[in-house]
Coordinates of C-alpha atoms in Angstrom, one line a residue:
Chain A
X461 CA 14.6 9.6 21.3
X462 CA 14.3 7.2 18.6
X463 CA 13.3 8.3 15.0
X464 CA 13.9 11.8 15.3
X465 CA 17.1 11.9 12.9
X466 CA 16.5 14.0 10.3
X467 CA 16.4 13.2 6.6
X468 CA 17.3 15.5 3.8
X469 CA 15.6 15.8 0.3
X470 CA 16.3 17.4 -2.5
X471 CA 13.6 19.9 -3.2
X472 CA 11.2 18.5 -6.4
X473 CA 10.7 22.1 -7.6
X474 CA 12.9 23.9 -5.9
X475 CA 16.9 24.3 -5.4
X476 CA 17.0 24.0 -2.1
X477 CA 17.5 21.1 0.8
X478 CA 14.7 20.4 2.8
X479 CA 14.8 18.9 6.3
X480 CA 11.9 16.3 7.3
X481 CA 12.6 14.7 10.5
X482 CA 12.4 10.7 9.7
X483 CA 8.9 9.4 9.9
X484 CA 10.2 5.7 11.6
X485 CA 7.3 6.1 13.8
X486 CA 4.7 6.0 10.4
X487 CA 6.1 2.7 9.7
X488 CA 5.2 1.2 12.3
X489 CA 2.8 -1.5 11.8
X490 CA 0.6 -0.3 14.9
X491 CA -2.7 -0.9 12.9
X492 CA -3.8 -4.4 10.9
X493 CA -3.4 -2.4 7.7
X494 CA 0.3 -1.9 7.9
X495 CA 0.6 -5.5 9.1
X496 CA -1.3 -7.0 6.6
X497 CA 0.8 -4.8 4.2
X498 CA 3.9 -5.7 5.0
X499 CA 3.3 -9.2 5.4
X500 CA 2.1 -8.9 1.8
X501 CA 5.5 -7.8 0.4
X502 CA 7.9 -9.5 2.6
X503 CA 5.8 -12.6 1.6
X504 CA 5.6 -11.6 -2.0
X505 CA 9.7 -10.9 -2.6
X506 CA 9.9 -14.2 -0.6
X507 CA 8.0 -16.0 -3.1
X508 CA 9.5 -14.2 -6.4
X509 CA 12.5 -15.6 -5.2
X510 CA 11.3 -19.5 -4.8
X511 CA 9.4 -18.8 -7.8
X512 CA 12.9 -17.9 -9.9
X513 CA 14.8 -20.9 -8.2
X514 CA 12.4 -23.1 -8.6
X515 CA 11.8 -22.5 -12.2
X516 CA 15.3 -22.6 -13.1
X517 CA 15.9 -25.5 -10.7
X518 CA 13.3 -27.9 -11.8
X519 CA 13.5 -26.9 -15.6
X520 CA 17.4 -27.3 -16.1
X521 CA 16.6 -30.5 -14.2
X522 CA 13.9 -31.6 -16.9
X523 CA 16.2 -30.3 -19.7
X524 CA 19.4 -32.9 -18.6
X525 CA 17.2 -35.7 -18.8
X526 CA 15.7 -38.4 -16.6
X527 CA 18.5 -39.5 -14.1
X528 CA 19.9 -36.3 -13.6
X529 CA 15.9 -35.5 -12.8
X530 CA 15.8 -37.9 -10.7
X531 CA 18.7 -37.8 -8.9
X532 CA 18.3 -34.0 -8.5
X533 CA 14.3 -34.6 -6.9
X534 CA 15.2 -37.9 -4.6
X535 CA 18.1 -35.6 -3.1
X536 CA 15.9 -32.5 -2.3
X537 CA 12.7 -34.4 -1.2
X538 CA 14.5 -37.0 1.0
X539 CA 15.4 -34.0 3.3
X540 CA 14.0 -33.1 6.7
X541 CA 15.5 -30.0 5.8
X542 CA 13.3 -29.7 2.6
X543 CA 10.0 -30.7 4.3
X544 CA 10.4 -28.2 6.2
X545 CA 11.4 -25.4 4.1
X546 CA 8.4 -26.5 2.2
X547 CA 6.0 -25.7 4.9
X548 CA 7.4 -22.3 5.2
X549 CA 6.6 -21.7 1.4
X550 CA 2.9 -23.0 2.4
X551 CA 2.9 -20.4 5.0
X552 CA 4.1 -17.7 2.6
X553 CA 1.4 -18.5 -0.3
X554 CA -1.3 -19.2 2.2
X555 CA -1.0 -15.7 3.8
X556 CA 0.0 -13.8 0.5
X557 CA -3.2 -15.5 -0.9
X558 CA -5.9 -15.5 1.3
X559 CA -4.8 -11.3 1.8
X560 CA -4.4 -11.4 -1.3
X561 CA -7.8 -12.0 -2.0
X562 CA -8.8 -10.0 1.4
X563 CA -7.1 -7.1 -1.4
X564 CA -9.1 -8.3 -4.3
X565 CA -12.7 -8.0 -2.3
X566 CA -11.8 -4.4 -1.4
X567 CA -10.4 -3.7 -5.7
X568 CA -13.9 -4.9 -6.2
X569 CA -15.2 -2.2 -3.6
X570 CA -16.8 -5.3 -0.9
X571 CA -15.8 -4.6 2.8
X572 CA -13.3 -2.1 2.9
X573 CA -15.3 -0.6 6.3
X574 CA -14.3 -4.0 7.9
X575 CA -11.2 -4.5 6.7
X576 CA -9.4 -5.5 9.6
X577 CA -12.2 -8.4 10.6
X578 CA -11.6 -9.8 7.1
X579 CA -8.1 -9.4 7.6
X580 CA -8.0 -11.6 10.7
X581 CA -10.8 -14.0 9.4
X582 CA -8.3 -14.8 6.0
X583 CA -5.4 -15.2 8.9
X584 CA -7.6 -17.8 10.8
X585 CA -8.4 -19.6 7.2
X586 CA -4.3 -19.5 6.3
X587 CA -4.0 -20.9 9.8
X588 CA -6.3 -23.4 9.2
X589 CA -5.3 -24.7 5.9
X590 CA -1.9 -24.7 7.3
X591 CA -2.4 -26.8 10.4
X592 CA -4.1 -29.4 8.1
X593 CA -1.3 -29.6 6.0
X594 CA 1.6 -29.7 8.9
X595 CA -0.8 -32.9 9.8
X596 CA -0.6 -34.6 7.1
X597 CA 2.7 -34.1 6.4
X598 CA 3.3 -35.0 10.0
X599 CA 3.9 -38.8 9.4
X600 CA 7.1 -37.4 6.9
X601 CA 8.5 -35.1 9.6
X602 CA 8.6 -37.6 12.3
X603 CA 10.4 -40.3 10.6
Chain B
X1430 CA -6.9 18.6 38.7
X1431 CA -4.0 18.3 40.7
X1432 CA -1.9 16.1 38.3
X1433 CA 1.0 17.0 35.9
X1434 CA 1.2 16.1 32.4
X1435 CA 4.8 15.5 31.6
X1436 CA 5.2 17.1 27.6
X1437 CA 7.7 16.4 25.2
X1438 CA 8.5 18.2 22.3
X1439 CA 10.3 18.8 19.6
X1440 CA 12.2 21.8 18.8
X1441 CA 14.0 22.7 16.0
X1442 CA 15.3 25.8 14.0
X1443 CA 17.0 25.1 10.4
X1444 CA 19.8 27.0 10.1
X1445 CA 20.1 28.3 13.4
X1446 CA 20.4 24.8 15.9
X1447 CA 22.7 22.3 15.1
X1448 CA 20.3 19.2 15.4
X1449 CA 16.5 18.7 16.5
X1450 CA 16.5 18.1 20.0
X1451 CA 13.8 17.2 22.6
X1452 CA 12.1 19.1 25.5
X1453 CA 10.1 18.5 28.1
X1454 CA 7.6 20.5 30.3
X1455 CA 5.6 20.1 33.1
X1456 CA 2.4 20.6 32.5
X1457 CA -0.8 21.2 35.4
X1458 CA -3.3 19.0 34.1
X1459 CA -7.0 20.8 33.7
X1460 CA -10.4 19.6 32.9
X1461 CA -11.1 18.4 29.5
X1462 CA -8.0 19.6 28.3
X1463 CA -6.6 19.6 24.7
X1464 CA -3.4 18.8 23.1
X1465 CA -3.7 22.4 22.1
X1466 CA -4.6 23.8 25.5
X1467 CA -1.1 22.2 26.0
X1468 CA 0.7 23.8 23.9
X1469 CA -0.8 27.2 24.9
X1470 CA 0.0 26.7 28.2
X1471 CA 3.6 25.7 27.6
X1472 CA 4.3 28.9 25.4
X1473 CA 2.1 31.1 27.8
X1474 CA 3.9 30.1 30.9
X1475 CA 7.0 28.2 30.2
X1476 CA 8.7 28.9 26.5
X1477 CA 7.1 31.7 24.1
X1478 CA 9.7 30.8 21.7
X1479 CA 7.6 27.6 20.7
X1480 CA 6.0 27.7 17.6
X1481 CA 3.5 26.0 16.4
X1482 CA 0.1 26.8 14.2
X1483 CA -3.6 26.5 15.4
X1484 CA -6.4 28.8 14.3
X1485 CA -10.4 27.8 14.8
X1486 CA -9.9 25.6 18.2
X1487 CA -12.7 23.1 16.7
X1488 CA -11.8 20.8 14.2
X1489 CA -12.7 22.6 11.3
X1490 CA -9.8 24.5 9.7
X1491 CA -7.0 21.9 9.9
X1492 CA -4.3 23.9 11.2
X1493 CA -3.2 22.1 13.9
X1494 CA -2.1 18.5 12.9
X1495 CA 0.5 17.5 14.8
X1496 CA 1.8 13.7 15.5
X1497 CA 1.2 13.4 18.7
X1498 CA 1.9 9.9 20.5
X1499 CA 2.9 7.9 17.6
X1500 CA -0.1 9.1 15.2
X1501 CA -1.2 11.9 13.2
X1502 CA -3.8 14.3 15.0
X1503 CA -5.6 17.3 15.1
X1504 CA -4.2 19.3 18.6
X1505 CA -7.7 20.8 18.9
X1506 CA -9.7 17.3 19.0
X1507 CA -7.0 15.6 20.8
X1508 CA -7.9 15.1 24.8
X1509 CA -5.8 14.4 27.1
X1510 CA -7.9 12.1 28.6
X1511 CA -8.5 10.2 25.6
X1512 CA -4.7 9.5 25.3
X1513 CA -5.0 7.4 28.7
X1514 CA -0.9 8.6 29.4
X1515 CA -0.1 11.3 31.1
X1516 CA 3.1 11.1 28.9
X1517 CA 2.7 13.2 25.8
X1518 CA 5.3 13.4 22.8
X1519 CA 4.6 15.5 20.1
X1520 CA 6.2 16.3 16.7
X1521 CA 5.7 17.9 13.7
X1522 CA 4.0 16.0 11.2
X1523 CA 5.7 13.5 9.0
X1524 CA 6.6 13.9 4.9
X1525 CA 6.4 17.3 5.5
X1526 CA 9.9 20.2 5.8
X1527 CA 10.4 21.5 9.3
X1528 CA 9.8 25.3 9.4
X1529 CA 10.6 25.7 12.7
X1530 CA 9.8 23.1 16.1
X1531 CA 6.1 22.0 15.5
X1532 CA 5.3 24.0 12.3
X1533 CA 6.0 22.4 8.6
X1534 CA 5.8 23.7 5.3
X1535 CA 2.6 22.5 3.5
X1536 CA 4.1 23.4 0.0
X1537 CA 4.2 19.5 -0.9
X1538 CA 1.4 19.2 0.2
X1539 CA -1.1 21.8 -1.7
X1540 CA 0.9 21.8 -4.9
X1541 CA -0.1 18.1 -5.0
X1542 CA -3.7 18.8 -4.2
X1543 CA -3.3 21.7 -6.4
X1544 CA -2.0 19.8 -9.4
X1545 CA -5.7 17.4 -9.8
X1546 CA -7.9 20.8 -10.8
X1547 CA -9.5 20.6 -6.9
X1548 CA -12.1 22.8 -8.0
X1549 CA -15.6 22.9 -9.7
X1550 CA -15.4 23.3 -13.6
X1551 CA -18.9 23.4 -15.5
X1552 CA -19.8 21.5 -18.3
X1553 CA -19.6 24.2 -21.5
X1554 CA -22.3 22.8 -23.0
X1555 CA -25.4 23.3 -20.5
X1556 CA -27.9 25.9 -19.7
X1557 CA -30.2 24.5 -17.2
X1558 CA -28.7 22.9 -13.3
X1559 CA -28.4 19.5 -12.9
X1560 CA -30.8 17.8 -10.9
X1561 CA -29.5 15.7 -8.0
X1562 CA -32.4 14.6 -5.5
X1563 CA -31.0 14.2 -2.3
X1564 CA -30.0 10.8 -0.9
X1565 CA -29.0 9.8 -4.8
X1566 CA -26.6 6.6 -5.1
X1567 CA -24.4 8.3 -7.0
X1568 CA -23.9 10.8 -4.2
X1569 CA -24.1 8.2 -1.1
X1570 CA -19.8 7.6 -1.1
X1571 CA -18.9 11.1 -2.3
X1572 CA -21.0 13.4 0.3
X1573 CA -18.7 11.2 3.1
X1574 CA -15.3 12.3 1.6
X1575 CA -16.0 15.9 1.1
X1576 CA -15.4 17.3 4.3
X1577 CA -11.8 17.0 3.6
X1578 CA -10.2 20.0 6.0
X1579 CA -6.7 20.0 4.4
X1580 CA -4.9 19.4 7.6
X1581 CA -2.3 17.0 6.1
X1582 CA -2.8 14.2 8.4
X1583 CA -3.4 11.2 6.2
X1584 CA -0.5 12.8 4.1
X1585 CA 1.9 12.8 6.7
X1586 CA 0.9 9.1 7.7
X1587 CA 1.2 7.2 4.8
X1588 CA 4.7 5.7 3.4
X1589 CA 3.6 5.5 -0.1
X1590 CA 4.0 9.5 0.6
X1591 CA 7.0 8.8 2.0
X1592 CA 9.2 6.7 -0.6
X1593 CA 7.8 8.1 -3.7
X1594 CA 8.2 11.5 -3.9
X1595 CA 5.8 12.2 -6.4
X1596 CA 3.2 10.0 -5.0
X1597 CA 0.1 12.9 -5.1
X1598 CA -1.0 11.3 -2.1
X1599 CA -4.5 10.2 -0.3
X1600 CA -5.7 13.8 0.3
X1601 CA -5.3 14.9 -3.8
X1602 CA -6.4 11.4 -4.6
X1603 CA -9.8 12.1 -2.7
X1604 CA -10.6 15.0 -3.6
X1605 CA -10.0 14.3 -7.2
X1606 CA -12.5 11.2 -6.9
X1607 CA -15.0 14.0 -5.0
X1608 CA -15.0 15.9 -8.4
X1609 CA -14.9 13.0 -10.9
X1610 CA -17.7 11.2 -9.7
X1611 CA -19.8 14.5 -9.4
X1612 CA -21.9 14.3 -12.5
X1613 CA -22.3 18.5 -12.9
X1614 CA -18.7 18.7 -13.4
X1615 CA -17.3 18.8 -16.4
X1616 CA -13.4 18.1 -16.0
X1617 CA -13.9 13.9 -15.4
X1618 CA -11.8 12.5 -17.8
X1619 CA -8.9 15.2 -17.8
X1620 CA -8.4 14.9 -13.7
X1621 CA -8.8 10.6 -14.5
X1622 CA -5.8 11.1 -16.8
X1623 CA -4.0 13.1 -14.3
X1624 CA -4.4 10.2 -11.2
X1625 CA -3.9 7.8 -13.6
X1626 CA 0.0 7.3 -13.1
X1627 CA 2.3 6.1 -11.5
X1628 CA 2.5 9.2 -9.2
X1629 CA -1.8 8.4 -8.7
X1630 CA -3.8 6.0 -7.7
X1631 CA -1.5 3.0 -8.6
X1632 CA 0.5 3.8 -5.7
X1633 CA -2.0 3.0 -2.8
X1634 CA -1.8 -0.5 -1.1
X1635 CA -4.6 -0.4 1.1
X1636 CA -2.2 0.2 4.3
X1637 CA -5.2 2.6 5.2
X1638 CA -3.3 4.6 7.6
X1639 CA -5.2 7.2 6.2
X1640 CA -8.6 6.0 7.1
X1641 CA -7.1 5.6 11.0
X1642 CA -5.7 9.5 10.7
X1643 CA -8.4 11.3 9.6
X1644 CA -10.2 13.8 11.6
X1645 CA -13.2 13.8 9.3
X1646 CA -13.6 9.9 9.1
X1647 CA -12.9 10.3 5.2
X1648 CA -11.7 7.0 3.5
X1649 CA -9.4 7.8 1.1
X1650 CA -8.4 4.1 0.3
X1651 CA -12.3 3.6 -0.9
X1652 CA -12.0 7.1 -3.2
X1653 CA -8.8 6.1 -4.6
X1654 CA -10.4 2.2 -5.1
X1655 CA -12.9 4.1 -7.1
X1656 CA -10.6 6.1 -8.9
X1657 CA -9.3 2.2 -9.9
X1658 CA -12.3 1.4 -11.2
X1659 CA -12.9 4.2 -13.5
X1660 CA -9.0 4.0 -14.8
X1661 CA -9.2 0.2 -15.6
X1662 CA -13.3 1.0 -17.3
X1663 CA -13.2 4.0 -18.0
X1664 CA -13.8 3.5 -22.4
X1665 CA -16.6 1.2 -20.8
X1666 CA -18.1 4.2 -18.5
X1667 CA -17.6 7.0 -21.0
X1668 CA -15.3 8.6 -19.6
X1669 CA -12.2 8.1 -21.1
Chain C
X1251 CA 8.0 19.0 -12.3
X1252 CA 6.3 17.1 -14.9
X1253 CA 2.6 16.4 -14.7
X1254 CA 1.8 12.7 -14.0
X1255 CA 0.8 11.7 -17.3
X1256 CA -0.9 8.4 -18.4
X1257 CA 2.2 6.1 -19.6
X1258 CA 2.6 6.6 -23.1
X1259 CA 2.0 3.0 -23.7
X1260 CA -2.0 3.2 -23.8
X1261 CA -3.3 2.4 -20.8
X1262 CA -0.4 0.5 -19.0
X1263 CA -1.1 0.9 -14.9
X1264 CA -4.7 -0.1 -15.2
X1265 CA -4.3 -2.9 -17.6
X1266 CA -1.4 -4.3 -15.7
X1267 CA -3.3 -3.7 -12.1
X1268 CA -6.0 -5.6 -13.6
X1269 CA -4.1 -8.6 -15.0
X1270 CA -1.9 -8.8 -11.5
X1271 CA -5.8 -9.2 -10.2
X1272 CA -6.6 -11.9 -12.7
X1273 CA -3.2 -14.2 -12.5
X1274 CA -3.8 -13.9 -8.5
X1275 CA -7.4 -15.5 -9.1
X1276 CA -5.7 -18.2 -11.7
X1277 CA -2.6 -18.8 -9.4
X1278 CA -4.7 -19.8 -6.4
X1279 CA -6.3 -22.6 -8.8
X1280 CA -3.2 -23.4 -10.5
X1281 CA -1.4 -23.7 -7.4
X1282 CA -3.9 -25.4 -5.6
X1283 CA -3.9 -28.1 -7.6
X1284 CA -0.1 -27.9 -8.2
X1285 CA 0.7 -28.7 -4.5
X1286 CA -2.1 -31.0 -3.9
X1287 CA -0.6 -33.2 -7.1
X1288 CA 2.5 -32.9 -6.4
X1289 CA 2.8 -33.1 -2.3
X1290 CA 0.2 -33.6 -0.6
X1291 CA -1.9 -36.3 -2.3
X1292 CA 0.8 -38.8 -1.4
X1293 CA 2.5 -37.1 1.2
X1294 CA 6.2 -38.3 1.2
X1295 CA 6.2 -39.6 -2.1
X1296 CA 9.4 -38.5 -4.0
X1297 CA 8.5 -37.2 -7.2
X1298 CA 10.4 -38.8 -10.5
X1299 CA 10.6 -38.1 -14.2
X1300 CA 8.2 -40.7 -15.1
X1301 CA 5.5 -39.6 -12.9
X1302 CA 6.2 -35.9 -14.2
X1303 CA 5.6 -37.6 -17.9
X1304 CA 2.7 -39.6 -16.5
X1305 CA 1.1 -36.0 -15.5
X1306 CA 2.1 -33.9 -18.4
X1307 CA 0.3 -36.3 -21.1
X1308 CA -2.7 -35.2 -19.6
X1309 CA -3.4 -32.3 -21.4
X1310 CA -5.4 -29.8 -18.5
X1311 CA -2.7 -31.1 -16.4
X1312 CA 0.0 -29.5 -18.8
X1313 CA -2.2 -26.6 -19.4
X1314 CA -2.3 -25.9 -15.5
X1315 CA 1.4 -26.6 -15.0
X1316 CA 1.9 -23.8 -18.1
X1317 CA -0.5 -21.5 -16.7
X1318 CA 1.1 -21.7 -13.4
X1319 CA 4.6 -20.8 -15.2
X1320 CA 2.5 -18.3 -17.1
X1321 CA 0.8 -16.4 -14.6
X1322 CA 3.4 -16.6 -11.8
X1323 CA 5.9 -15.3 -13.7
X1324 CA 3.7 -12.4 -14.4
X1325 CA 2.5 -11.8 -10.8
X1326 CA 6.1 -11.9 -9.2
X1327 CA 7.3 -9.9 -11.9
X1328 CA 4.8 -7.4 -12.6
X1329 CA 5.0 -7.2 -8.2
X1330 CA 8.2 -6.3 -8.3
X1331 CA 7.6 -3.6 -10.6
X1332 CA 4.6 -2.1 -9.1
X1333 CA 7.5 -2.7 -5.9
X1334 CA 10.0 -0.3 -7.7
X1335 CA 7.9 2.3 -8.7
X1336 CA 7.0 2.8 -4.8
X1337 CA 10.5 3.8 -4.3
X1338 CA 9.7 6.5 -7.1
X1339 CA 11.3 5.0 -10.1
X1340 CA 8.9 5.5 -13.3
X1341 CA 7.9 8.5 -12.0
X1342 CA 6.4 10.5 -15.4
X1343 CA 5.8 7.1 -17.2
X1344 CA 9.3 6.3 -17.5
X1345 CA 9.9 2.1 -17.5
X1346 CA 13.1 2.0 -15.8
X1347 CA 13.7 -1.4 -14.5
X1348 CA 10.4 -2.5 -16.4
X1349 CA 12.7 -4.1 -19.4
X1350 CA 15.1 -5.8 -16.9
X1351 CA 12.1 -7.2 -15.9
X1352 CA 10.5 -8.1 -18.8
X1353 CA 13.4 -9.5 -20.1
X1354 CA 13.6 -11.7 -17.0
X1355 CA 10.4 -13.4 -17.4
X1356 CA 10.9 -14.0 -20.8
X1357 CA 13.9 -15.7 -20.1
X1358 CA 12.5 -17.8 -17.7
X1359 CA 9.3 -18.1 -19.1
X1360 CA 11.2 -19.5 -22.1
X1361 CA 13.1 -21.9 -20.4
X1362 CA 10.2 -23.6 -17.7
X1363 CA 7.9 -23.7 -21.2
X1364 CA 11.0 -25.5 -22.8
X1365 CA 11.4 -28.0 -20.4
X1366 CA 7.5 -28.9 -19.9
X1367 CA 7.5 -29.1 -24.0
X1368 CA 10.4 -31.3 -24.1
X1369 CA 9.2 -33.4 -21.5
X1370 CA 5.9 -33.6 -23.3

């Protein structure tokens, strides 16, 4: 039966080992909160990354000077590859953003009894800025 | 009714059985039956060795949460029907140590709720009562989260409990915010310091499994948003 | 175990909860116009120093290329934080991996500023 392993921990006050079976089942994302949740993370580490690479790739370029700049920006925008890589990073701030500010309205104390409408109306919204932009970057993809 | 229930369980004995193991029963199905007329059946009929708690039968004392079909739940409030399987798994609730088979040692549990003051302190310095007409704004969010039954559900459901070990956790957190934003008591700020850590409020994402658990519709994402609020303003609200 | 205690750096969560709020509002502008600038105004078009130089003399354009660097550094950083304390590290006000992180944006705070100044 799946989950049911058991995990130990050591006791916070105590000296002894305590047994809690593994709570697998907890994590799963059954309900919109736990989905919007974890999209939120995985999205976020995804993003601290590109952030960190992008910083470092794009201001080393800048600091060697104009054709190394250049050559270093002609090589990663002439790529299929990159275009499309790009729209995935579209996809990742447009969801961590508009849930972001999904979060932001419920910090403030506005909708928190219908947060999983909101929750699907900032997914249509992501959707919808994303589809505008896959078409007008669709001329660059096809080519 | 005619038809059979088919019941899993879990069973377990620390110390005594090697590993947690599954069991299941057949169960005659009867009219309006609970998750806990279940589990009296089985250990009437079938296994008196299961053990599992349960006291008032009606929602109110929160003895009997169990995770039953992939969710936290009172036994008691839990119909069959309203399941729509007649395949029932149940286990003992999550976060928590296994005593024995259904049953799980709450310690973690109160010594978090016990560690934010949970109870009415008076303000030294007043002779008269307070005042509070009924239907006051400052009353309308905190009379919906203080029907808090300690049954450990929204404890046992969220993983904030789960990977921080210290996390006091949504039930504390509520009824921490049920005591600071009650005017008459006098304890505010010194319960405000105590959430406001690493092991409070700041841990709660919003997953509001908690809301989804609870048996008496309390919200303790909303509480603990409030308890945010007071942290961030508190110089601002007087009551820092 | 210890009582959860406000951080002994005044009051850290909240301020720090409260700026992650802020940069989030700030990044969606920044960002916003950072992509529409940068890719898709002129879809396609492949981005060269001059243009960057072009962009940069115009002061709110620099400003909003710095308080992108600014705030998303923060953000991701201060995320990742607020990430490791879930898994129970700075429990009892302890910073832990805080400095590592710290340290990290300064780092690259300090070089992205550079190269936007230099260019400038």
């Amino acid at each position: 039966m799946k989950g049911m392993h058991l995990v130990t921990r050591e006791g916070l006050d105590v000296a002894y080992k305590t047994e809690m079976i593994s709570n697998a089942e907890v994590w799963k994302p059954g309900s919109v909160g736990m989905i919007a949740w974890y999209l939120q993370r995985i999205t976020g580490v995804a993003l601290v990354g590109y952030l960190l690479l992008h910083i470092f790739l794009i201001g080393s370029s800048l600091l060697r000077g104009r054709a190394a700049f250049d050559s270093m920006l002609s090589l990663l925008m002439g790529s299929k590859l990159f275009l499309i890589l790009d729209l995935a990073l579209l996809a990742a701030v447009l969801i961590h953003g508009l849930n972001g500010i999904r979060l932001i309205l419920f910090d403030v104390g506005v909708g928190i009894l219908n947060q999983k409408k909101i929750f699907w109306t900032a997914m249509a919204i992501a959707l919808g800025l994303f589809a505008w932009a896959v078409v007008r970057m669709g001329p660059e993809l096809l080519k | 009714m005619g038809s059979f229930l088919n019941v899993t369980l879990f069973r377990y004995l620390p110390g005594t059985d090697h590993s947690p193991r599954y069991e299941t029963f057949e169960v005659p199905e009867s009219k309006q039956m609970a998750i806990l007329d279940v589990l009296t059946y089985i250990q009437k009929h079938l296994d008196r060795s299961l053990t599992f708690r349960y006291s008032c039968r009606i929602g109110m004392c929160g003895s009997c949460a169990l995770f039953i079909n992939g969710r936290s739940r009172l036994a008691c409030r839990t119909l069959v029907d309203g399941l729509g399987t007649k395949d029932i798994h149940i286990r003992p609730l999550p976060n928590l140590p296994v005593i024995k088979d259904l049953t799980v040692d709450l310690t973690p549990f109160f010594d978090k709720y016990e560690k934010i003051k949970p109870y009415f302190i008076a303000k030294e310095d007043r002779e008269d009562f307070y005042r509070v007409p009924e239907g006051a704004k400052e009353r309308i969010l905190v009379d919906k989260m203080l029907e808090c039954i300690t049954c450990g559900a929204c404890f046992s459901s969220c993983t904030m409990v789960t990977t921080n070990p210290f996390y006091l956790g949504p039930a504390a957190l509520n009824r921490a915010f049920c005591l600071i934003a009650d005017k008459r008591d006098g304890a505010g700020a010194k319960r405000l310091r105590l959430v406001n850590g690493p092991e409070g409020v700041w841990r709660c994402h919003g997953q509001f499994n908690c809301m989804e658990v609870c048996p008496k519709k309390i919200i303790p994402t909303w509480s603990i948003q409030q308890l945010k609020k007071r942290c961030v303003f508190k110089k601002w609200m007087g009551i820092g | 175990m210890k009582q959860t205690m406000e951080n002994k750096i005044g009051n850290w969560n909240a301020i720090a909860w409260l700026l992650q709020r802020l940069t989030a509002v700030g990044l969606l502008l920044f960002l916003g116009i950072h992509f529409w600038l940068l890719h898709y105004r002129h879809p396609g078009e492949v981005i060269t120093y001059d243009s960057v130089l072009m962009r940069l003399r115009f002061q709110p354009l620099l400003l909003a290329d710095l308080g992108l660097l600014i705030f998303g550094l923060f953000h991701a950083l201060n995320g990742l934080q607020a990430i490791i304390q879930d898994y129970g590290f700075g429990a009892g006000g302890k910073r832990g991996l805080g400095w590592i992180l710290l340290l990290l944006g300064l780092v690259m705070g300090l070089l992205g500023g550079f190269a936007l100044w230099q260019t400038f």
